[in-house]
Coordinates of C-alpha atoms in Angstrom, one line a residue:
Chain A
X10 CA -84.1 -208.0 106.4
X11 CA -87.1 -206.0 105.3
X12 CA -88.4 -206.4 101.8
X13 CA -90.1 -203.8 99.5
X14 CA -93.4 -202.6 100.8
X15 CA -96.3 -204.3 99.0
X16 CA -94.5 -207.5 98.2
X17 CA -97.2 -209.5 99.8
X18 CA -100.0 -207.5 98.4
X19 CA -99.0 -207.8 94.7
X20 CA -99.6 -211.5 94.3
X21 CA -101.3 -213.7 91.9
X22 CA -101.9 -217.0 93.7
X23 CA -102.6 -219.0 90.6
X24 CA -99.3 -218.0 89.1
X25 CA -97.4 -218.8 92.2
X26 CA -98.7 -222.0 93.5
X27 CA -99.1 -224.2 90.4
X28 CA -95.9 -226.0 91.0
X29 CA -94.4 -228.7 93.2
X30 CA -90.7 -228.0 92.7
X31 CA -88.4 -226.5 95.3
X32 CA -88.4 -222.7 95.6
X33 CA -85.2 -220.9 94.6
X34 CA -83.4 -218.0 96.1
X35 CA -84.0 -214.3 95.5
X36 CA -80.6 -212.7 94.7
X37 CA -81.6 -209.1 95.4
X38 CA -83.1 -210.1 98.7
X39 CA -79.9 -212.1 99.6
X40 CA -77.8 -209.0 98.9
X41 CA -80.2 -207.0 101.0
X42 CA -80.0 -209.5 103.9
X43 CA -76.2 -209.6 103.6
X44 CA -75.9 -205.8 103.9
X45 CA -78.3 -205.9 106.8
X46 CA -76.3 -208.6 108.6
X47 CA -73.1 -206.6 108.1
X48 CA -74.8 -203.5 109.7
X49 CA -76.0 -205.7 112.6
X50 CA -72.5 -207.0 113.2
X51 CA -70.9 -203.6 113.0
X52 CA -73.4 -201.8 115.2
X53 CA -73.1 -201.1 118.9
X54 CA -75.3 -203.1 121.3
X55 CA -78.2 -200.6 121.3
X56 CA -78.2 -200.0 117.6
X57 CA -78.0 -203.8 117.0
X58 CA -81.1 -204.3 119.1
X59 CA -82.9 -201.6 117.2
X60 CA -82.1 -203.1 113.9
X61 CA -83.2 -206.6 115.0
X62 CA -86.4 -205.2 116.5
X63 CA -87.3 -203.5 113.2
X64 CA -86.7 -206.7 111.3
X65 CA -88.7 -208.7 113.8
X66 CA -91.7 -206.3 113.5
X67 CA -91.6 -206.8 109.7
X68 CA -91.6 -210.6 110.2
X69 CA -94.6 -210.3 112.6
X70 CA -96.4 -208.1 110.1
X71 CA -95.7 -210.7 107.4
X72 CA -96.9 -213.5 109.6
X73 CA -100.1 -211.6 110.3
X74 CA -100.8 -211.2 106.6
X75 CA -100.0 -214.8 105.9
X76 CA -102.4 -216.0 108.5
X77 CA -105.0 -213.6 107.4
X78 CA -104.8 -214.9 103.8
X79 CA -104.7 -218.5 104.8
X80 CA -107.4 -218.2 107.4
X81 CA -105.3 -220.6 109.5
X82 CA -102.1 -220.5 111.5
X83 CA -100.4 -220.5 114.9
X84 CA -99.9 -216.8 115.6
X85 CA -99.2 -217.1 119.3
X86 CA -96.1 -219.4 118.9
X87 CA -95.0 -217.5 115.7
X88 CA -94.8 -214.3 117.8
X89 CA -93.0 -215.9 120.7
X90 CA -90.3 -217.3 118.5
X91 CA -89.9 -214.4 116.0
X92 CA -87.2 -212.5 117.9
X93 CA -85.2 -215.7 118.3
X94 CA -85.4 -216.6 114.6
X95 CA -84.5 -213.1 113.5
X96 CA -81.6 -212.8 115.8
X97 CA -80.2 -216.1 114.7
X98 CA -80.5 -215.4 111.0
X99 CA -79.3 -211.8 111.1
X100 CA -76.6 -212.0 113.8
X101 CA -75.5 -215.5 114.5
X102 CA -75.8 -218.3 111.9
X103 CA -73.2 -218.8 109.2
X104 CA -75.5 -219.6 106.2
X105 CA -75.6 -218.9 102.5
X106 CA -79.2 -218.4 101.4
X107 CA -78.1 -218.5 97.8
X108 CA -76.5 -221.8 98.4
X109 CA -78.8 -223.5 100.9
X110 CA -77.0 -226.9 100.6
X111 CA -73.5 -225.5 101.4
X112 CA -72.0 -228.4 103.4
X113 CA -70.4 -226.3 106.1
X114 CA -73.5 -224.2 106.8
X115 CA -74.8 -223.9 110.3
X116 CA -78.1 -225.8 110.7
X117 CA -81.2 -224.2 112.2
X118 CA -83.9 -226.8 112.9
X119 CA -87.3 -225.6 113.9
X120 CA -88.6 -228.5 116.0
X121 CA -91.8 -226.6 116.8
X122 CA -92.9 -226.9 113.2
X123 CA -96.2 -225.3 113.8
X124 CA -94.4 -221.9 113.9
X125 CA -93.7 -222.4 110.2
X126 CA -95.1 -219.0 109.3
X127 CA -92.4 -217.2 111.4
X128 CA -89.7 -219.4 109.9
X129 CA -90.9 -218.8 106.3
X130 CA -91.1 -215.0 106.8
X131 CA -87.6 -215.1 108.3
X132 CA -86.2 -217.3 105.5
X133 CA -87.8 -215.0 102.9
X134 CA -86.2 -212.0 104.5
X135 CA -82.8 -213.7 104.0
X136 CA -83.6 -214.3 100.3
X137 CA -83.9 -218.1 100.5
X138 CA -87.0 -217.6 98.3
X139 CA -88.9 -214.5 97.1
X140 CA -91.1 -212.8 99.7
X141 CA -93.9 -212.8 97.2
X142 CA -94.2 -216.6 97.9
X143 CA -95.3 -215.9 101.5
X144 CA -98.7 -215.0 100.1
X145 CA -99.2 -218.6 99.1
X146 CA -98.9 -219.8 102.7
X147 CA -101.1 -223.0 103.0
X148 CA -102.8 -222.3 99.7
X149 CA -103.4 -225.3 97.5
X150 CA -100.1 -226.6 96.0
X151 CA -98.0 -224.0 97.8
X152 CA -94.5 -225.0 98.8
X153 CA -95.3 -223.3 102.1
X154 CA -97.2 -226.1 103.9
X155 CA -98.6 -225.5 107.4
X156 CA -95.5 -227.3 108.7
X157 CA -92.2 -227.0 106.9
X158 CA -91.1 -229.4 104.1
X159 CA -87.4 -229.3 103.3
X160 CA -88.0 -230.8 99.9
X161 CA -89.9 -227.7 98.8
X162 CA -88.5 -224.8 100.9
X163 CA -84.7 -224.0 100.7
X164 CA -83.4 -223.3 104.2
X165 CA -85.6 -225.8 105.9
X166 CA -83.3 -228.5 107.2
X167 CA -85.8 -231.2 108.1
X168 CA -89.5 -231.8 108.1
X169 CA -91.1 -231.1 111.4
X170 CA -94.7 -230.9 112.7
X171 CA -95.1 -233.8 115.0
X172 CA -93.3 -232.7 118.2
X173 CA -90.2 -234.2 119.7
X174 CA -88.5 -234.7 116.3
X175 CA -86.1 -231.8 116.0
X176 CA -83.6 -232.5 118.7
X177 CA -82.6 -236.0 117.6
X178 CA -82.1 -234.7 114.1
X179 CA -80.0 -231.9 115.4
X180 CA -77.9 -234.4 117.4
X181 CA -77.3 -236.2 114.1
X182 CA -76.3 -233.0 112.2
X183 CA -73.9 -232.1 115.0
X184 CA -72.4 -235.6 115.0
X185 CA -72.1 -235.5 111.2
X186 CA -70.2 -232.1 111.4
X187 CA -67.8 -233.6 113.8
X188 CA -67.3 -236.7 111.8
X189 CA -66.6 -234.6 108.7
X190 CA -64.3 -232.2 110.5
X191 CA -66.6 -229.3 110.0
X192 CA -67.0 -226.5 112.5
X193 CA -70.6 -226.0 111.6
X194 CA -73.0 -225.3 114.5
X195 CA -76.5 -226.8 115.0
X196 CA -79.3 -224.8 116.6
X197 CA -82.6 -226.5 117.4
X198 CA -85.5 -224.4 118.5
X199 CA -88.0 -226.3 120.7
X200 CA -91.3 -225.4 122.1
X201 CA -91.6 -225.7 125.8
X202 CA -94.7 -227.9 125.8
X203 CA -92.9 -230.1 123.3
X204 CA -90.4 -231.1 126.1
X205 CA -93.2 -233.4 127.3
X206 CA -92.2 -235.7 124.4
X207 CA -89.7 -238.3 125.6
X208 CA -87.7 -238.4 122.4
X209 CA -86.2 -235.0 123.4
X210 CA -84.7 -236.5 126.5
X211 CA -83.3 -239.5 124.6
X212 CA -81.6 -237.0 122.4
X213 CA -80.5 -234.8 125.4
X214 CA -78.8 -237.7 127.0
X215 CA -77.0 -238.7 123.9
X216 CA -75.9 -235.2 123.0
X217 CA -74.2 -234.8 126.4
X218 CA -72.7 -238.3 126.2
X219 CA -71.2 -237.3 122.8
X220 CA -70.0 -233.9 124.2
X221 CA -71.6 -232.0 121.4
X222 CA -70.4 -228.5 122.1
X223 CA -71.5 -227.4 118.7
X224 CA -75.2 -228.1 119.5
X225 CA -77.5 -225.5 121.0
X226 CA -81.1 -226.1 122.0
X227 CA -83.2 -223.0 122.3
X228 CA -86.4 -223.5 124.3
X229 CA -89.1 -221.1 123.5
X230 CA -90.4 -220.9 127.0
X231 CA -93.7 -219.1 126.6
X232 CA -95.3 -221.2 129.3
X233 CA -98.3 -222.1 127.2
X234 CA -99.2 -225.2 125.2
X235 CA -102.2 -225.7 123.0
X236 CA -104.8 -225.8 125.7
X237 CA -103.4 -224.6 128.9
X238 CA -100.2 -223.6 130.8
X239 CA -97.4 -226.1 130.7
X240 CA -97.3 -226.0 134.5
X241 CA -101.0 -226.9 134.7
X242 CA -100.7 -229.7 132.2
X243 CA -97.5 -231.6 132.8
X244 CA -95.1 -229.3 134.7
X245 CA -91.6 -228.7 133.2
X246 CA -90.1 -226.9 136.2
X247 CA -87.4 -227.0 137.4
X248 CA -86.5 -226.9 133.7
X249 CA -82.9 -225.5 134.0
X250 CA -82.1 -228.2 136.6
X251 CA -83.4 -230.9 134.2
X252 CA -81.1 -229.8 131.4
X253 CA -78.1 -229.4 133.8
X254 CA -78.7 -232.8 135.2
X255 CA -78.6 -234.2 131.7
X256 CA -75.1 -232.7 131.3
X257 CA -75.9 -229.5 129.4
X258 CA -74.7 -226.0 129.9
X259 CA -77.8 -223.8 130.6
X260 CA -78.3 -220.2 129.9
X261 CA -81.5 -218.2 130.6
X262 CA -82.4 -215.1 128.6
X263 CA -85.3 -212.8 127.8
X264 CA -86.4 -214.2 124.5
X265 CA -87.5 -210.8 123.3
X266 CA -84.3 -208.9 124.1
X267 CA -82.4 -209.0 120.8
X268 CA -79.1 -207.8 122.3
X269 CA -79.2 -210.4 125.0
X270 CA -80.2 -213.1 122.6
X271 CA -77.2 -212.2 120.3
X272 CA -74.9 -212.3 123.3
X273 CA -76.1 -215.7 124.6
X274 CA -75.9 -217.3 121.2
X275 CA -72.3 -216.2 120.8
X276 CA -71.3 -218.2 123.8
X277 CA -70.7 -222.0 123.9
X278 CA -68.9 -224.6 125.9
X279 CA -66.5 -226.9 124.0
X280 CA -67.5 -230.2 125.5
X281 CA -71.1 -229.7 126.5
X282 CA -74.2 -228.9 124.5
X283 CA -75.9 -225.7 125.5
X284 CA -79.6 -225.2 126.4
X285 CA -80.8 -221.6 126.1
X286 CA -84.1 -221.2 128.0
X287 CA -85.6 -218.2 126.2
X288 CA -88.3 -216.7 128.4
X289 CA -91.0 -215.5 125.9
X290 CA -94.6 -214.7 125.7
X291 CA -97.0 -216.2 123.3
X292 CA -98.4 -213.6 121.0
X293 CA -95.6 -211.1 121.9
X294 CA -95.8 -207.8 120.1
X295 CA -99.6 -207.5 120.1
X296 CA -101.1 -206.5 123.4
X297 CA -104.3 -208.5 123.2
X298 CA -102.6 -211.7 122.1
X299 CA -99.8 -211.6 124.6
X300 CA -99.7 -214.6 126.9
X301 CA -103.3 -215.6 126.0
X302 CA -103.8 -219.3 125.4
X303 CA -106.6 -218.8 122.9
X304 CA -104.1 -217.3 120.5
X305 CA -102.3 -220.6 120.0
X306 CA -104.2 -220.9 116.7
X307 CA -106.9 -218.3 116.7
X308 CA -107.1 -216.3 113.5
X309 CA -107.5 -212.5 114.0
X310 CA -110.6 -210.9 112.4
X311 CA -110.8 -207.5 110.7
X312 CA -110.8 -205.2 113.7
X313 CA -108.2 -207.3 115.5
X314 CA -106.0 -207.3 112.4
X315 CA -106.1 -203.5 112.2
X316 CA -105.2 -203.2 115.8
X317 CA -102.4 -205.7 115.6
X318 CA -100.9 -204.0 112.5
X319 CA -101.1 -200.7 114.2
X320 CA -99.2 -202.0 117.2
X321 CA -96.6 -203.7 115.1
X322 CA -96.0 -200.6 113.0
X323 CA -95.1 -198.4 116.0
Chain B
X18 CA -84.5 -269.6 86.4
X19 CA -82.3 -271.0 89.1
X20 CA -81.0 -274.6 89.3
X21 CA -83.2 -276.6 91.6
X22 CA -80.2 -278.6 92.7
X23 CA -79.5 -275.7 95.0
X24 CA -82.5 -276.7 97.0
X25 CA -82.1 -280.4 97.5
X26 CA -82.2 -280.8 101.2
X27 CA -79.3 -283.3 101.3
X28 CA -76.7 -280.8 100.0
X29 CA -78.2 -277.7 101.4
X30 CA -76.3 -275.3 103.6
X31 CA -78.4 -272.9 105.6
X32 CA -77.4 -269.3 106.2
X33 CA -78.3 -266.5 108.7
X34 CA -78.3 -263.5 106.4
X35 CA -77.0 -261.2 109.1
X36 CA -73.6 -262.6 108.4
X37 CA -73.7 -261.6 104.7
X38 CA -75.1 -258.2 105.9
X39 CA -72.2 -257.6 108.2
X40 CA -69.6 -258.6 105.6
X41 CA -71.2 -256.5 102.9
X42 CA -71.5 -253.5 105.2
X43 CA -67.8 -253.5 105.9
X44 CA -67.0 -253.9 102.2
X45 CA -69.3 -251.0 101.3
X46 CA -67.9 -248.8 104.1
X47 CA -64.3 -249.4 102.9
X48 CA -65.2 -248.0 99.5
X49 CA -67.5 -245.2 100.7
X50 CA -66.5 -243.1 103.6
X51 CA -70.0 -241.6 103.9
X52 CA -71.3 -244.9 105.3
X53 CA -71.9 -245.0 109.0
X54 CA -73.8 -247.6 111.1
X55 CA -76.4 -246.4 113.6
X56 CA -77.7 -248.7 116.2
X57 CA -79.7 -249.0 119.5
X58 CA -77.3 -251.0 121.7
X59 CA -77.7 -253.7 119.1
X60 CA -74.0 -254.2 118.2
X61 CA -74.4 -257.9 119.0
X62 CA -77.9 -258.6 117.6
X63 CA -77.2 -256.6 114.5
X64 CA -73.8 -258.3 114.1
X65 CA -71.8 -255.1 114.1
X66 CA -68.8 -256.0 116.3
X67 CA -66.5 -256.4 113.3
X68 CA -67.7 -253.1 111.9
X69 CA -67.1 -251.4 115.2
X70 CA -63.6 -252.7 115.4
X71 CA -62.7 -251.7 111.9
X72 CA -64.5 -248.3 111.9
X73 CA -64.8 -247.2 115.6
X74 CA -65.6 -243.6 114.7
X75 CA -68.3 -244.7 112.2
X76 CA -70.5 -246.6 114.6
X77 CA -73.1 -244.4 116.2
X78 CA -74.6 -246.4 119.1
X79 CA -77.3 -244.2 120.7
X80 CA -78.2 -246.7 123.3
X81 CA -81.7 -248.1 123.9
X82 CA -83.6 -245.2 122.2
X83 CA -85.1 -246.0 118.8
X84 CA -86.8 -242.6 118.2
X85 CA -83.6 -240.8 118.8
X86 CA -81.8 -243.4 116.7
X87 CA -83.9 -242.7 113.6
X88 CA -83.8 -238.9 114.1
X89 CA -80.0 -239.0 114.5
X90 CA -79.8 -240.9 111.3
X91 CA -81.8 -238.3 109.5
X92 CA -79.5 -235.6 110.9
X93 CA -76.4 -237.6 109.8
X94 CA -77.8 -237.7 106.3
X95 CA -78.4 -234.0 106.4
X96 CA -74.7 -233.7 107.2
X97 CA -73.7 -235.7 104.1
X98 CA -73.3 -239.1 105.6
X99 CA -75.0 -242.3 104.6
X100 CA -76.4 -244.1 107.6
X101 CA -77.3 -247.7 107.8
X102 CA -79.7 -247.9 110.8
X103 CA -79.4 -251.4 112.2
X104 CA -81.8 -252.6 114.8
X105 CA -84.2 -255.4 115.6
X106 CA -87.1 -254.9 113.1
X107 CA -89.9 -254.8 115.7
X108 CA -88.4 -252.0 117.7
X109 CA -87.0 -250.0 114.7
X110 CA -90.4 -250.0 112.9
X111 CA -92.7 -250.0 115.9
X112 CA -91.0 -247.6 118.3
X113 CA -89.8 -245.2 115.7
X114 CA -92.6 -245.3 113.1
X115 CA -93.3 -241.6 113.2
X116 CA -89.6 -240.8 112.8
X117 CA -89.4 -243.2 109.8
X118 CA -92.4 -241.4 108.3
X119 CA -91.5 -237.7 109.0
X120 CA -87.7 -237.6 109.4
X121 CA -86.7 -240.2 106.8
X122 CA -89.5 -240.8 104.2
X123 CA -91.2 -237.4 104.1
X124 CA -87.9 -235.6 104.5
X125 CA -86.6 -237.7 101.7
X126 CA -83.3 -238.7 103.4
X127 CA -80.9 -241.2 101.9
X128 CA -81.0 -243.5 104.9
X129 CA -81.0 -247.3 104.8
X130 CA -83.3 -248.6 107.5
X131 CA -82.3 -252.2 108.3
X132 CA -84.8 -254.3 110.2
X133 CA -82.9 -257.2 111.6
X134 CA -84.4 -260.6 112.6
X135 CA -87.9 -259.9 111.2
X136 CA -91.0 -262.1 111.1
X137 CA -91.1 -264.7 113.9
X138 CA -87.4 -265.1 114.0
X139 CA -87.3 -264.4 117.7
X140 CA -89.5 -267.5 118.2
X141 CA -90.1 -268.2 121.9
X142 CA -89.3 -264.6 122.9
X143 CA -92.9 -264.0 121.8
X144 CA -95.1 -261.5 119.9
X145 CA -93.4 -258.4 121.5
X146 CA -90.3 -259.4 119.7
X147 CA -91.9 -260.7 116.5
X148 CA -91.9 -258.2 113.6
X149 CA -94.9 -259.3 111.6
X150 CA -96.5 -255.9 111.3
X151 CA -93.5 -254.0 109.8
X152 CA -94.5 -254.7 106.1
X153 CA -98.0 -253.4 106.7
X154 CA -96.9 -250.3 108.6
X155 CA -94.2 -249.3 106.2
X156 CA -96.2 -250.0 103.0
X157 CA -98.6 -247.3 104.3
X158 CA -95.7 -244.7 104.2
X159 CA -95.0 -242.9 100.9
X160 CA -91.5 -242.7 99.4
X161 CA -90.2 -245.8 101.1
X162 CA -89.1 -248.8 99.0
X163 CA -89.3 -252.1 101.0
X164 CA -86.8 -254.8 100.2
X165 CA -87.2 -258.3 101.5
X166 CA -84.1 -260.4 100.5
X167 CA -84.5 -264.1 100.4
X168 CA -80.9 -265.3 100.8
X169 CA -77.3 -264.0 101.4
X170 CA -76.7 -263.0 97.8
X171 CA -79.9 -261.0 97.6
X172 CA -79.1 -259.4 101.0
X173 CA -75.8 -258.1 99.6
X174 CA -77.5 -257.0 96.3
X175 CA -80.2 -255.1 98.3
X176 CA -77.5 -253.2 100.3
X177 CA -75.7 -252.2 97.1
X178 CA -78.9 -251.1 95.6
X179 CA -79.7 -249.0 98.7
X180 CA -76.3 -247.3 98.6
X181 CA -76.5 -246.5 94.9
X182 CA -80.1 -245.2 95.0
X183 CA -80.8 -241.7 96.5
X184 CA -83.6 -241.6 99.0
X185 CA -84.8 -243.8 101.8
X186 CA -85.2 -247.6 101.9
X187 CA -86.2 -250.3 104.3
X188 CA -84.3 -253.6 104.1
X189 CA -85.7 -256.6 106.0
X190 CA -82.7 -258.7 106.9
X191 CA -83.5 -262.3 107.6
X192 CA -82.3 -264.2 110.6
X193 CA -84.3 -267.5 110.1
X194 CA -81.9 -269.8 108.2
X195 CA -82.3 -269.9 104.4
X196 CA -80.3 -271.7 101.7
X197 CA -78.3 -269.8 99.0
X198 CA -80.9 -269.3 96.2
X199 CA -79.3 -266.9 93.8
X200 CA -76.1 -266.8 91.8
X201 CA -73.8 -263.9 92.9
X202 CA -74.5 -261.8 89.8
X203 CA -78.3 -262.2 89.9
X204 CA -79.6 -258.7 89.2
X205 CA -81.9 -256.9 91.7
X206 CA -84.2 -254.5 90.0
X207 CA -86.5 -252.2 91.9
X208 CA -90.2 -253.2 91.3
X209 CA -89.3 -256.5 89.7
X210 CA -90.0 -260.0 90.9
X211 CA -87.5 -262.7 90.2
X212 CA -89.0 -265.8 88.5
X213 CA -87.7 -269.0 90.0
X214 CA -89.8 -271.7 88.2
X215 CA -92.1 -271.7 85.2
X216 CA -95.7 -272.8 85.5
X217 CA -99.1 -272.1 84.2
X218 CA -101.5 -273.8 86.7
X219 CA -100.9 -271.7 89.8
X220 CA -98.6 -268.9 90.9
X221 CA -96.7 -268.7 94.2
X222 CA -95.4 -265.2 95.1
X223 CA -93.1 -265.4 98.1
X224 CA -90.8 -263.0 100.0
X225 CA -87.8 -263.4 102.2
X226 CA -87.3 -266.4 104.3
X227 CA -90.2 -268.3 102.7
X228 CA -89.1 -268.1 99.1
X229 CA -87.2 -271.4 99.3
X230 CA -90.2 -273.1 100.9
X231 CA -92.3 -271.9 98.0
X232 CA -89.8 -273.5 95.6
X233 CA -90.0 -276.7 97.5
X234 CA -93.8 -276.5 97.4
X235 CA -93.6 -276.2 93.6
X236 CA -91.5 -279.4 93.6
X237 CA -94.2 -281.2 95.6
X238 CA -96.9 -280.0 93.2
X239 CA -94.9 -280.9 90.1
X240 CA -95.0 -284.6 91.3
X241 CA -98.8 -284.4 91.1
X242 CA -98.7 -282.8 87.7
X243 CA -99.4 -279.3 88.9
X244 CA -97.1 -276.7 87.4
X245 CA -96.5 -273.8 89.8
X246 CA -94.9 -270.5 88.8
X247 CA -92.7 -269.3 91.7
X248 CA -91.9 -265.6 91.9
X249 CA -89.6 -264.2 94.5
X250 CA -90.6 -260.7 95.6
X251 CA -87.5 -258.9 96.8
X252 CA -89.4 -255.6 96.4
X253 CA -92.7 -255.5 98.2
X254 CA -92.7 -251.8 97.4
X255 CA -92.6 -250.9 94.6
X256 CA -94.5 -254.0 93.6
X257 CA -94.0 -255.8 90.3
X258 CA -97.6 -255.0 89.0
X259 CA -96.9 -256.4 85.6
X260 CA -95.8 -259.8 86.9
X261 CA -98.9 -259.9 89.2
X262 CA -101.2 -259.1 86.2
X263 CA -99.4 -261.7 84.0
X264 CA -99.8 -264.3 86.8
X265 CA -103.5 -263.5 87.2
X266 CA -104.0 -263.9 83.4
X267 CA -101.8 -266.9 82.8
X268 CA -102.4 -269.0 85.8
X269 CA -105.6 -270.0 87.6
X270 CA -104.9 -268.6 91.1
X271 CA -102.2 -266.9 93.2
X272 CA -100.8 -267.9 96.6
X273 CA -98.7 -265.3 98.4
X274 CA -96.3 -266.3 101.2
X275 CA -94.6 -264.1 103.7
X276 CA -93.3 -264.2 107.3
X277 CA -95.7 -261.4 108.3
X278 CA -99.2 -260.6 109.2
X279 CA -101.7 -261.2 106.4
X280 CA -103.1 -257.7 106.8
X281 CA -101.3 -255.2 104.7
X282 CA -98.1 -256.9 103.5
X283 CA -97.1 -258.6 100.3
X284 CA -100.3 -260.5 100.0
X285 CA -102.5 -257.4 100.4
X286 CA -100.4 -255.7 97.8
X287 CA -100.7 -258.6 95.3
X288 CA -104.4 -259.0 96.0
X289 CA -104.9 -255.3 95.4
X290 CA -103.3 -255.3 92.0
X291 CA -105.1 -258.5 90.9
X292 CA -108.4 -257.1 92.1
X293 CA -107.9 -253.9 90.2
X294 CA -106.6 -255.2 86.9
X295 CA -107.4 -258.9 86.6
X296 CA -109.5 -260.4 89.4
X297 CA -108.5 -263.9 90.3
X298 CA -108.4 -266.1 93.4
X299 CA -105.6 -265.0 95.8
X300 CA -104.8 -266.9 98.9
X301 CA -102.7 -264.9 101.4
X302 CA -100.4 -267.0 103.7
X303 CA -98.8 -265.5 106.7
X304 CA -99.6 -264.9 110.3
X305 CA -103.5 -264.7 110.3
X306 CA -104.4 -261.8 112.5
X307 CA -103.3 -263.4 115.8
X308 CA -100.4 -263.1 118.2
X309 CA -98.3 -266.2 117.9
X310 CA -98.3 -268.8 120.6
X311 CA -95.1 -269.8 122.3
X312 CA -92.7 -271.8 120.2
X313 CA -89.5 -271.8 118.2
X314 CA -89.3 -270.6 114.6
X315 CA -89.8 -274.0 113.0
X316 CA -92.8 -274.7 115.2
X317 CA -94.4 -271.4 114.5
X318 CA -93.9 -271.6 110.7
X319 CA -95.4 -275.1 110.8
X320 CA -98.2 -273.9 113.1
X321 CA -99.2 -271.3 110.6
X322 CA -98.8 -273.5 107.5
X323 CA -95.8 -271.6 106.3
X324 CA -94.0 -274.8 105.1
X325 CA -93.6 -276.4 101.7
X326 CA -96.5 -278.8 102.6
X327 CA -98.7 -275.9 103.8
X328 CA -98.0 -273.8 100.7
X329 CA -98.7 -276.8 98.4
X330 CA -102.0 -277.4 100.3
X331 CA -103.1 -273.8 99.7
X332 CA -102.1 -274.1 96.0
X333 CA -104.3 -277.2 95.6
X334 CA -107.1 -275.4 97.5
X335 CA -107.0 -272.4 95.2
X336 CA -107.1 -274.6 92.2
X337 CA -110.0 -276.6 93.6
X338 CA -111.9 -273.3 94.1
X339 CA -111.1 -272.3 90.6
X340 CA -112.7 -275.6 89.4
X341 CA -109.8 -277.6 88.3

């Protein structure tokens, strides 16, 4: 999953961003990712967790650099969802980064589109596009918009940003797979605050009604929304009971425990969609960002960056 | 040009285009197994019962949940299917506007959004059920062709066009009765108006259910020696800019006619092009910035001057302003 050191430093923004067309895959990085995925699959539980933790630290360092260069971003939510994304792409999903439109691929839909930086860094580590592109994050004419655009970034399944859009689209991809006789899975990652949008519950009802066992919703339960705690804004609890009452199988997991995440994603129920409530922390991985509401979209400054990098390099 | 004999009231049969829509959808689905229908409990109002009976697995009825309906359609397209989203136009476009923008148009999905019973077709059910804002809302969204068929033939042609063209589209399927205007092989070209009568005094640009009334208005004007050029606008987006510019140059004024609010629809589009390239007098007919009073369709169209007489009156008024 890691890419050559310095890939993000050796960049020429004008050479990279002067284009509108879709990015294309990086073969060497795809091979690298494939080898990494095989190692993860063959490893024992502890070793698997170590490998995934190393890859996650790299993604977090990339995200930090992207946000530093852009002067914008959502670092808190990026860091709460990083371990989930890395586990899915390295140990769970059946995807072909060199052939992003492969019809039988599993679908990963990032409904919390503001965590685009974490998604981009993860997709680049799989070789969907060269890691050097990460340096263009949010720069003029970059394919890497502040929220993901599927028409420009291979691996992005749908355009998100406004909240409450991912789960309905995921219900559609899961239905399409069943109608076409494909065993492809759909995984939708939702923010917890996002569950205040009613469209999610329209989709939750219908997924259960359709008995979509191939659908998994992962809730990045970091407890914070943009301005405050979810429970102080419009309380979500009892959250597991809500999903159960909508007809879903519910699993709860430590969203930063890679081995546990890999385990929970490998389980499913045939006739019921699964909601994985991943207990996470906003800003996880950097002590002074952890569980702090102001890091929803604060941009770290010089000293904070050095400190954060040091913690993520341990 | 079409034969005006089609429009003589005495031998005129009137059609609800939802029937042609249902027939064509089944025909298309027989030939293309990607096609699925997606609806919001609207099997009856969208006339999908026969489709459901023939293709039970290919009808996705999400219940009364329009945001989910449009999101699901986007996902179905992601999975290689070709969804026709069939729902009453006011709820499809109003309730799910952001899904139409983000999940369909911005995400560039080959999904056919079908707004059924648009305009004031729901009559006495009132402004909550009228879809007069849809053209304005959707014209503001990029990458979304808007097709407003005027009769059963054009409805079928619009559906075939939407299937054969990659990317999103919005079809506004009439319910208010209209006569058959076009021969079965009349071509439907994106961004092209269809000329119905020649004329060099005034131009009438009409869309959907009001096209035949514009043709009747032209007949009334002809009696008085006023020659009116009638252009049917099956595509409100992309607009036939060349035809608008030609009309602005070659006639002395333009009247636009649509079963929609006057802010932002066909009239606004035509006026914008004329103002930019060849300023002329443009009179925009439609629902003039009010919620409609109670009344059936005929009453409401009459109330807002959306009749042959009303259109002819506006044409005379434009010509008077132009100093006839």
